[in-house]
XYZ file of C-alpha atoms in Angstrom:
529
model
C 40.827 2.601 11.419
C 42.499 5.795 12.449
C 39.650 8.232 13.109
C 36.020 8.066 14.246
C 34.802 9.625 11.038
C 36.465 6.938 8.959
C 35.135 4.206 11.259
C 31.630 5.496 10.673
C 32.319 5.721 6.971
C 33.458 2.088 6.950
C 30.178 1.029 8.511
C 28.333 3.060 5.908
C 30.255 1.274 3.150
C 28.773 -2.021 4.342
C 25.270 -0.624 4.025
C 25.910 0.862 0.616
C 27.368 -2.199 -1.089
C 24.773 -4.688 0.087
C 21.759 -2.650 -0.959
C 22.075 -2.877 -4.730
C 24.328 -5.107 -6.823
C 22.313 -5.569 -9.972
C 21.751 -3.574 -13.131
C 18.070 -2.852 -13.527
C 16.204 -0.921 -16.186
C 13.910 1.546 -14.482
C 10.961 3.651 -15.504
C 9.136 1.036 -17.563
C 5.687 -0.346 -16.952
C 6.211 -3.410 -14.798
C 4.746 -6.727 -15.850
C 4.094 -10.045 -14.209
C 4.827 -12.895 -16.570
C 2.299 -15.705 -16.592
C 1.980 -19.103 -18.214
C 0.538 -18.468 -21.650
C -1.356 -21.256 -23.421
C -0.278 -21.645 -27.018
C -3.016 -20.588 -29.405
C -3.237 -18.781 -32.771
C -5.697 -16.326 -31.190
C -3.496 -15.600 -28.172
C 0.025 -15.178 -29.458
C 0.600 -11.408 -29.495
C 3.790 -9.963 -28.075
C 2.841 -7.609 -25.275
C 3.417 -3.933 -26.076
C 4.060 -0.955 -23.878
C 1.234 1.430 -24.716
C 0.973 5.189 -24.465
C -2.471 6.403 -23.429
C -2.725 9.997 -24.650
C -5.734 11.870 -23.275
C -7.732 14.866 -24.519
C -10.331 16.812 -22.538
C -12.805 18.822 -24.641
C -10.375 18.572 -27.564
C -7.311 19.809 -25.653
C -4.387 17.458 -25.088
C -3.858 16.517 -21.451
C -1.757 13.867 -19.693
C -0.101 10.795 -21.213
C -0.227 7.538 -19.252
C 1.395 4.149 -19.720
C -0.219 0.753 -20.190
C 0.394 -2.775 -21.430
C -1.396 -4.545 -24.252
C -2.899 -8.024 -23.903
C -1.710 -11.231 -25.536
C -4.924 -11.205 -27.549
C -6.733 -8.620 -29.679
C -5.305 -6.394 -32.413
C -1.941 -4.683 -32.195
C -1.695 -0.916 -31.890
C 0.112 1.383 -34.360
C 3.595 2.602 -33.449
C 2.908 6.177 -34.559
C 0.373 8.417 -32.847
C -0.482 9.982 -36.211
C -1.780 6.616 -37.404
C -3.842 6.049 -34.250
C -7.491 7.024 -33.919
C -8.741 9.381 -31.221
C -11.778 7.806 -29.536
C -14.219 8.987 -26.902
C -13.980 7.187 -23.535
C -16.878 5.948 -21.435
C -17.319 4.154 -18.108
C -19.581 1.096 -18.693
C -22.355 -0.119 -16.425
C -21.627 -2.574 -14.863
C -18.083 -1.257 -14.410
C -16.441 -4.697 -14.587
C -17.956 -5.481 -18.019
C -18.719 -9.059 -17.033
C -22.170 -8.628 -18.580
C -23.703 -6.399 -21.264
C -23.408 -2.691 -20.523
C -26.454 -0.460 -20.200
C -24.255 2.454 -21.305
C -23.658 2.853 -25.030
C -20.175 1.622 -26.022
C -20.399 1.919 -29.813
C -17.182 3.347 -31.273
C -15.802 4.207 -27.818
C -13.035 3.154 -25.434
C -14.588 1.248 -22.543
C -12.944 1.911 -19.152
C -13.447 -1.399 -17.370
C -12.599 -2.221 -13.763
C -10.757 -5.454 -13.146
C -13.340 -7.953 -11.884
C -14.149 -11.594 -11.381
C -14.483 -12.605 -15.043
C -11.659 -13.394 -17.476
C -9.988 -10.654 -19.459
C -11.107 -12.357 -22.661
C -14.721 -12.362 -21.420
C -14.524 -8.610 -20.819
C -13.090 -8.071 -24.294
C -15.776 -10.197 -25.977
C -18.604 -8.400 -24.144
C -17.140 -4.966 -24.922
C -16.627 -5.941 -28.560
C -20.187 -7.270 -28.875
C -21.403 -3.930 -27.491
C -19.590 -2.069 -30.271
C -16.615 -0.805 -28.255
C -13.583 0.170 -30.350
C -11.099 -0.594 -27.550
C -11.021 -1.818 -23.967
C -8.962 -0.326 -21.131
C -8.801 -2.593 -18.107
C -8.067 -0.720 -14.858
C -6.075 -2.874 -12.467
C -6.870 -2.825 -8.753
C -3.152 -2.402 -7.914
C -0.245 -0.219 -8.999
C 1.286 -3.119 -10.936
C 0.359 -4.092 -14.473
C -0.215 -7.759 -15.110
C 0.162 -9.540 -18.408
C -3.322 -10.305 -19.686
C -3.350 -13.841 -21.048
C -5.983 -16.243 -22.324
C -7.783 -19.055 -20.498
C -6.816 -22.651 -21.230
C -9.765 -23.198 -23.571
C -9.424 -20.345 -26.078
C -9.876 -22.134 -29.399
C -13.018 -20.121 -30.177
C -11.555 -16.772 -29.158
C -12.106 -14.021 -31.738
C -11.236 -10.578 -30.404
C -10.622 -7.832 -32.949
C -10.247 -4.776 -30.692
C -7.144 -3.619 -28.783
C -7.120 -4.460 -25.074
C -4.848 -2.527 -22.713
C -4.286 -2.640 -18.952
C -3.459 0.470 -16.881
C -2.661 0.933 -13.194
C -5.203 1.760 -10.515
C -4.021 5.375 -10.177
C -4.179 5.856 -13.949
C -7.727 4.518 -13.943
C -8.709 6.958 -11.192
C -7.278 9.830 -13.234
C -9.131 8.724 -16.366
C -12.444 8.460 -14.498
C -11.900 11.908 -13.007
C -11.214 13.327 -16.476
C -14.330 11.656 -17.854
C -16.383 13.396 -15.179
C -14.921 16.843 -15.875
C -15.527 16.989 -19.630
C -15.494 15.027 -22.846
C -12.615 12.566 -22.524
C -10.969 11.232 -25.656
C -8.171 8.678 -25.720
C -5.543 7.891 -28.335
C -3.748 4.543 -28.005
C -0.412 3.775 -29.684
C 2.762 1.818 -28.986
C 5.958 3.614 -30.110
C 8.983 1.456 -30.772
C 11.977 1.893 -28.514
C 15.550 2.001 -29.884
C 17.684 -1.120 -29.622
C 20.423 0.852 -27.848
C 20.005 4.210 -26.143
C 22.872 6.687 -25.898
C 22.488 6.725 -22.125
C 23.918 3.204 -21.914
C 27.193 4.318 -23.489
C 27.471 7.248 -21.080
C 26.702 5.008 -18.114
C 29.362 2.555 -19.307
C 31.904 5.361 -19.499
C 31.033 6.534 -15.987
C 31.380 3.057 -14.470
C 34.638 2.187 -16.242
C 35.986 5.692 -15.607
C 35.239 5.362 -11.885
C 37.203 2.108 -11.674
C 40.152 3.566 -13.601
C 40.134 6.773 -11.582
C 40.033 4.870 -8.291
C 43.033 2.777 -9.399
C 45.180 5.846 -10.121
C 43.671 8.134 -7.498
C 46.474 7.937 -4.960
C 49.082 8.507 -7.629
C 47.128 11.420 -9.131
C 46.563 13.206 -5.814
C 49.843 12.526 -3.988
C 52.013 15.621 -3.631
C 55.571 15.584 -4.853
C 56.921 16.109 -1.331
C 55.014 13.339 0.442
C 53.221 10.059 -0.196
C 50.733 10.706 2.621
C 47.083 10.866 1.667
C 45.843 13.970 3.461
C 42.326 14.144 4.822
C 41.637 17.527 6.359
C 38.697 16.321 8.436
C 40.651 13.606 10.245
C 42.336 14.587 13.513
C 46.050 15.028 13.004
C 47.994 12.004 14.168
C 51.106 12.109 16.244
C 54.455 12.072 14.568
C 55.252 8.572 15.795
C 56.386 5.799 13.540
C 53.350 4.579 11.619
C 53.088 2.577 8.452
C 51.879 4.035 5.194
C 48.674 2.031 5.354
C 47.989 3.273 8.880
C 48.385 6.862 7.713
C 45.979 6.184 4.852
C 43.599 4.393 7.243
C 43.286 1.369 4.934
C 40.909 -1.443 5.838
C 42.053 -4.845 4.574
C 39.264 -7.346 3.890
C 39.864 -10.868 5.193
C 38.460 -14.178 3.915
C 36.239 -14.509 6.962
C 35.129 -10.916 6.599
C 34.288 -11.453 2.916
C 32.062 -14.451 3.678
C 30.364 -12.766 6.639
C 29.849 -9.666 4.546
C 27.939 -11.508 1.818
C 25.822 -13.375 4.391
C 25.011 -10.093 6.139
C 24.204 -8.568 2.765
C 21.652 -11.296 2.092
C 19.971 -10.794 5.457
C 19.841 -7.036 4.998
C 18.431 -7.442 1.481
C 15.606 -9.664 2.765
C 14.799 -7.103 5.474
C 14.590 -4.397 2.834
C 12.363 -6.603 0.688
C 9.835 -7.171 3.476
C 10.006 -3.822 5.228
C 10.759 -1.337 2.454
C 8.652 1.767 2.992
C 8.864 5.506 2.493
C 10.612 6.042 5.841
C 13.158 3.294 5.103
C 13.805 4.958 1.756
C 14.433 8.249 3.542
C 16.834 6.515 5.912
C 18.764 5.096 2.948
C 18.686 8.554 1.366
C 20.266 10.090 4.488
C 22.935 7.375 4.599
C 23.678 7.951 0.931
C 24.043 11.693 1.514
C 26.408 11.123 4.469
C 28.553 8.800 2.362
C 28.356 11.126 -0.645
C 29.385 14.169 1.395
C 32.289 12.251 2.964
C 33.370 11.016 -0.459
C 33.055 14.409 -2.153
C 34.947 16.093 0.680
C 37.732 13.521 0.571
C 38.119 13.766 -3.218
C 37.983 17.562 -3.247
C 40.528 17.906 -0.438
C 42.862 15.439 -2.152
C 42.812 17.541 -5.328
C 43.258 20.825 -3.438
C 46.128 19.370 -1.409
C 47.786 18.265 -4.637
C 47.349 21.496 -6.581
C 47.454 24.131 -3.849
C 49.266 22.671 -0.871
C 49.988 26.079 0.643
C 46.255 26.842 0.906
C 45.621 24.047 3.434
C 48.045 25.266 6.105
C 45.660 27.401 8.191
C 43.929 25.394 10.948
C 41.086 25.810 13.413
C 39.832 23.759 16.372
C 36.445 22.149 15.728
C 34.540 19.976 18.255
C 34.823 16.243 17.495
C 37.124 16.836 14.505
C 39.812 18.509 16.581
C 42.350 20.607 14.703
C 41.315 20.818 11.055
C 42.137 23.158 8.213
C 39.948 26.121 7.377
C 39.818 25.029 3.749
C 38.572 21.612 4.834
C 35.665 23.130 6.774
C 34.732 25.365 3.843
C 34.783 22.383 1.471
C 32.691 20.355 3.911
C 30.025 23.068 4.070
C 29.922 23.250 0.275
C 29.568 19.450 0.009
C 26.727 19.430 2.544
C 25.001 22.253 0.644
C 25.354 20.254 -2.587
C 23.807 17.142 -0.995
C 20.937 19.125 0.563
C 20.194 20.797 -2.781
C 20.113 17.383 -4.444
C 17.708 15.993 -1.829
C 15.361 18.959 -2.265
C 15.387 18.658 -6.065
C 15.707 14.879 -6.390
C 12.431 14.683 -8.325
C 13.681 17.070 -11.024
C 14.817 15.917 -14.453
C 18.439 16.867 -13.758
C 18.696 15.241 -10.294
C 20.542 12.249 -11.768
C 23.620 14.462 -12.240
C 23.890 15.215 -8.521
C 23.224 11.591 -7.595
C 25.965 10.381 -9.931
C 28.481 12.962 -8.671
C 27.864 12.012 -5.039
C 27.960 8.305 -5.886
C 31.181 8.447 -7.912
C 33.006 10.473 -5.252
C 31.832 8.056 -2.585
C 32.942 4.979 -4.541
C 36.394 6.436 -5.268
C 36.814 7.094 -1.543
C 35.576 3.610 -0.621
C 38.096 2.043 -2.999
C 40.849 4.019 -1.254
C 39.700 3.020 2.246
C 38.851 -0.670 1.697
C 41.132 -3.012 -0.214
C 41.734 -6.658 -0.991
C 45.126 -7.743 0.417
C 45.653 -10.575 -2.052
C 44.072 -12.503 -4.915
C 42.888 -15.303 -2.612
C 40.633 -12.945 -0.660
C 39.549 -11.398 -3.964
C 38.555 -14.833 -5.271
C 36.508 -15.597 -2.153
C 34.754 -12.220 -2.090
C 33.932 -12.101 -5.801
C 32.872 -15.755 -5.913
C 30.498 -15.221 -2.988
C 29.198 -12.032 -4.574
C 28.758 -13.921 -7.867
C 26.534 -16.520 -6.170
C 24.776 -13.830 -4.112
C 23.847 -11.796 -7.182
C 22.577 -14.772 -9.188
C 20.556 -16.151 -6.278
C 18.758 -12.922 -5.377
C 17.952 -12.055 -9.002
C 17.189 -15.387 -10.690
C 16.579 -17.968 -7.942
C 14.801 -15.904 -5.278
C 11.486 -15.844 -7.246
C 11.161 -19.564 -6.467
C 11.103 -18.776 -2.744
C 9.522 -15.309 -2.791
C 6.773 -13.896 -4.951
C 9.269 -12.070 -7.211
C 12.961 -11.271 -7.624
C 14.132 -9.840 -4.307
C 17.033 -7.869 -5.788
C 14.930 -6.309 -8.540
C 12.082 -5.478 -6.147
C 14.446 -3.739 -3.710
C 16.257 -1.847 -6.475
C 12.913 -0.536 -7.760
C 11.852 0.626 -4.328
C 9.291 -2.003 -3.340
C 6.618 -0.393 -1.162
C 8.415 2.919 -0.869
C 5.637 4.865 -2.544
C 7.115 4.928 -6.031
C 10.654 5.962 -5.042
C 13.791 3.975 -5.719
C 16.933 3.532 -3.671
C 19.645 6.114 -4.410
C 22.596 3.674 -4.344
C 22.732 3.606 -8.130
C 24.343 5.466 -10.983
C 21.635 6.428 -13.422
C 21.437 8.106 -16.819
C 18.194 9.090 -18.588
C 17.251 7.330 -21.825
C 17.335 10.357 -24.069
C 16.219 8.676 -27.291
C 13.711 6.284 -25.747
C 10.092 7.453 -26.194
C 9.279 5.683 -22.929
C 11.861 7.656 -20.992
C 13.127 6.154 -17.757
C 16.718 5.511 -16.750
C 19.511 3.045 -17.370
C 20.957 2.024 -14.022
C 23.943 0.305 -12.501
C 24.247 -0.588 -8.819
C 27.205 0.589 -6.757
C 28.119 -3.017 -6.013
C 28.630 -3.628 -9.732
C 31.416 -1.040 -9.587
C 32.813 -1.589 -6.089
C 33.258 -5.373 -6.154
C 35.193 -5.513 -9.460
C 36.837 -2.188 -8.575
C 38.451 -3.750 -5.499
C 40.027 -6.390 -7.737
C 41.184 -3.892 -10.375
C 42.840 -1.767 -7.671
C 44.573 -4.917 -6.348
C 45.883 -5.690 -9.835
C 47.193 -2.129 -10.134
C 49.107 -2.482 -6.853
C 50.497 -5.813 -8.063
C 51.757 -4.275 -11.304
C 53.211 -1.276 -9.485
C 55.042 -3.308 -6.842
C 56.527 -5.574 -9.526
C 57.275 -2.694 -11.934
C 55.149 -4.217 -14.673
C 54.446 -2.366 -17.903
C 50.853 -1.822 -18.962
C 50.729 -4.683 -21.487
C 52.855 -7.019 -19.390
C 50.808 -6.384 -16.283
C 47.297 -7.273 -15.184
C 45.639 -3.936 -14.410
C 44.954 -2.997 -18.028
C 43.421 -6.407 -18.723
C 41.325 -6.101 -15.564
C 39.916 -2.795 -16.818
C 39.282 -4.265 -20.280
C 37.580 -7.278 -18.698
C 35.409 -4.999 -16.583
C 34.375 -2.937 -19.607
C 33.540 -6.076 -21.604
C 31.611 -7.591 -18.684
C 29.554 -4.441 -18.391
C 28.762 -4.583 -22.110
C 27.687 -8.211 -21.762
C 25.420 -7.151 -18.880
C 23.555 -4.667 -21.052
C 23.390 -7.092 -23.951
C 21.760 -9.495 -21.505
C 19.323 -6.787 -20.436
C 18.194 -6.208 -24.011
C 17.996 -9.909 -24.833
C 15.914 -10.443 -21.675
C 13.599 -7.605 -22.679
C 14.707 -5.318 -19.860
C 14.302 -7.786 -17.002
C 16.802 -7.246 -14.183
C 20.183 -8.914 -14.676
C 22.752 -9.971 -12.049
C 25.636 -7.910 -13.396
C 28.229 -9.862 -11.410
C 27.249 -12.924 -13.443
C 29.149 -11.262 -16.301
C 31.609 -9.051 -14.404
C 33.224 -11.684 -12.174
C 34.252 -14.064 -15.007
C 35.437 -11.114 -17.112
C 37.626 -9.673 -14.327
C 38.649 -12.354 -11.837
C 38.379 -15.165 -14.396
C 40.372 -13.260 -17.012
C 43.106 -12.370 -14.504
C 43.545 -15.970 -13.333
C 43.490 -17.387 -16.872
C 46.008 -14.781 -18.027
C 48.304 -15.615 -15.098
C 47.972 -19.328 -15.902
C 48.882 -18.756 -19.560
C 51.896 -16.657 -18.556
C 53.013 -19.240 -15.993
C 52.638 -16.651 -13.214
C 49.600 -18.014 -11.399
C 51.599 -18.981 -8.295
C 53.251 -15.572 -8.252
C 49.880 -13.823 -8.464
C 48.394 -16.031 -5.748
C 51.301 -15.421 -3.343
C 51.287 -11.635 -3.818
C 50.343 -9.932 -0.567
C 51.190 -12.986 1.550
C 54.611 -11.786 2.650
C 56.817 -13.097 -0.175
C 56.213 -12.532 -3.843
C 59.442 -12.495 -5.845
C 58.971 -11.670 -9.480
C 59.908 -14.708 -11.579
C 61.285 -12.376 -14.213
C 63.870 -10.983 -11.795
């Protein structure tokens, strides 16, 4: 690599890709699936529940919960739900009859030693109209029935809430008359945010493919980076000037192995300070990416404005415009960090992420289809293992747990593009990991270079079909998410066959597989010539 800044950026790329390579739906109440005995009295589909609170008749906070596999189902409309007074029973675990009157009320029960069904039966026998079970953790577990549940007859709704929600409800009950309204609004099959996220991901891949062509000036093919020290005027190759890093087969395998080790470390040691470290790394990469993209556009449109230079420690002789752009990019990243909890923070995160990924796809590249096959195949196995197979060795899916933030205090890693679910009453975000864009993006950029070097037309080439395959694979990923009820999906399970698989099959059908495989290996004559 040509400059220290780009060397550091290359190391940062390694960190960024390995952190998150799965599409995960975020912002929902998390559940822990359990083995559910088949029974007519324990066959309900679990529902996400809104717990709307009122203090002395005035509406207050709304919390989330999860209904049990038993009991009655809740209405989907809050207007059809009944507002009920809440009470804390005695004993609090409701494993025996309460000395506090429960008639017509919502009983706020602590999670205790007895079965959930036992709690519900005792609360129901005491006249309670509903039961809220307060978990002793910040997770929500699926409340199922015991093995022997043939005599179960529960006719009240039973809902579990998190420990912090329970603390809030108890505090409200002590400050005035607490009333609770329970309902379970239906979520749309498809939210508009998914379409926007799809456009962002596909657009990033397309933009990265054409980026050099779009930002190259008419007078020169050199990709200008104002922050890099100016090189001597000796004879250097085009790739050296662009500071391109070619990925080797050995590097691809080592990369995926290192990614697995780093992912396990994050799973076991994720904390608030680790999250802040990842946040800083993301900002460094985002600033570098935004600066590189902005300078490329300025150099293309206003070449005369980047002539003035100044000496800066470490960077050496750089342009004044470059330093101004750098300061603006840093200010943008700092503003995003300060306001990352706001409702509009996703815009800044996506801008930083997209700029960074475009820059990464200009710096790192796959030299040929053989390396692409090794890297994407390893990533394919990596993604499937850490999403679907890792629960057999760990207590849950390692990839999903890391993407959601683990023990980071409720935060999530920033190495994701995210879009809010505008039409979903449950809110939250639709997400896609950077790896789901970068891995296929490396292949799509390779196919573009292949078409360009062989003067292929759009339809006769492979780049267009690579983009189409990527778009279709991403759609299949989100179809899988909805069919799996929002559980995390290994996106590369769909993306690799739809990009790499499609390219190889298309080359085989055209009789050009050998030509595609030999491209980048020194000799690749076009069979059509």
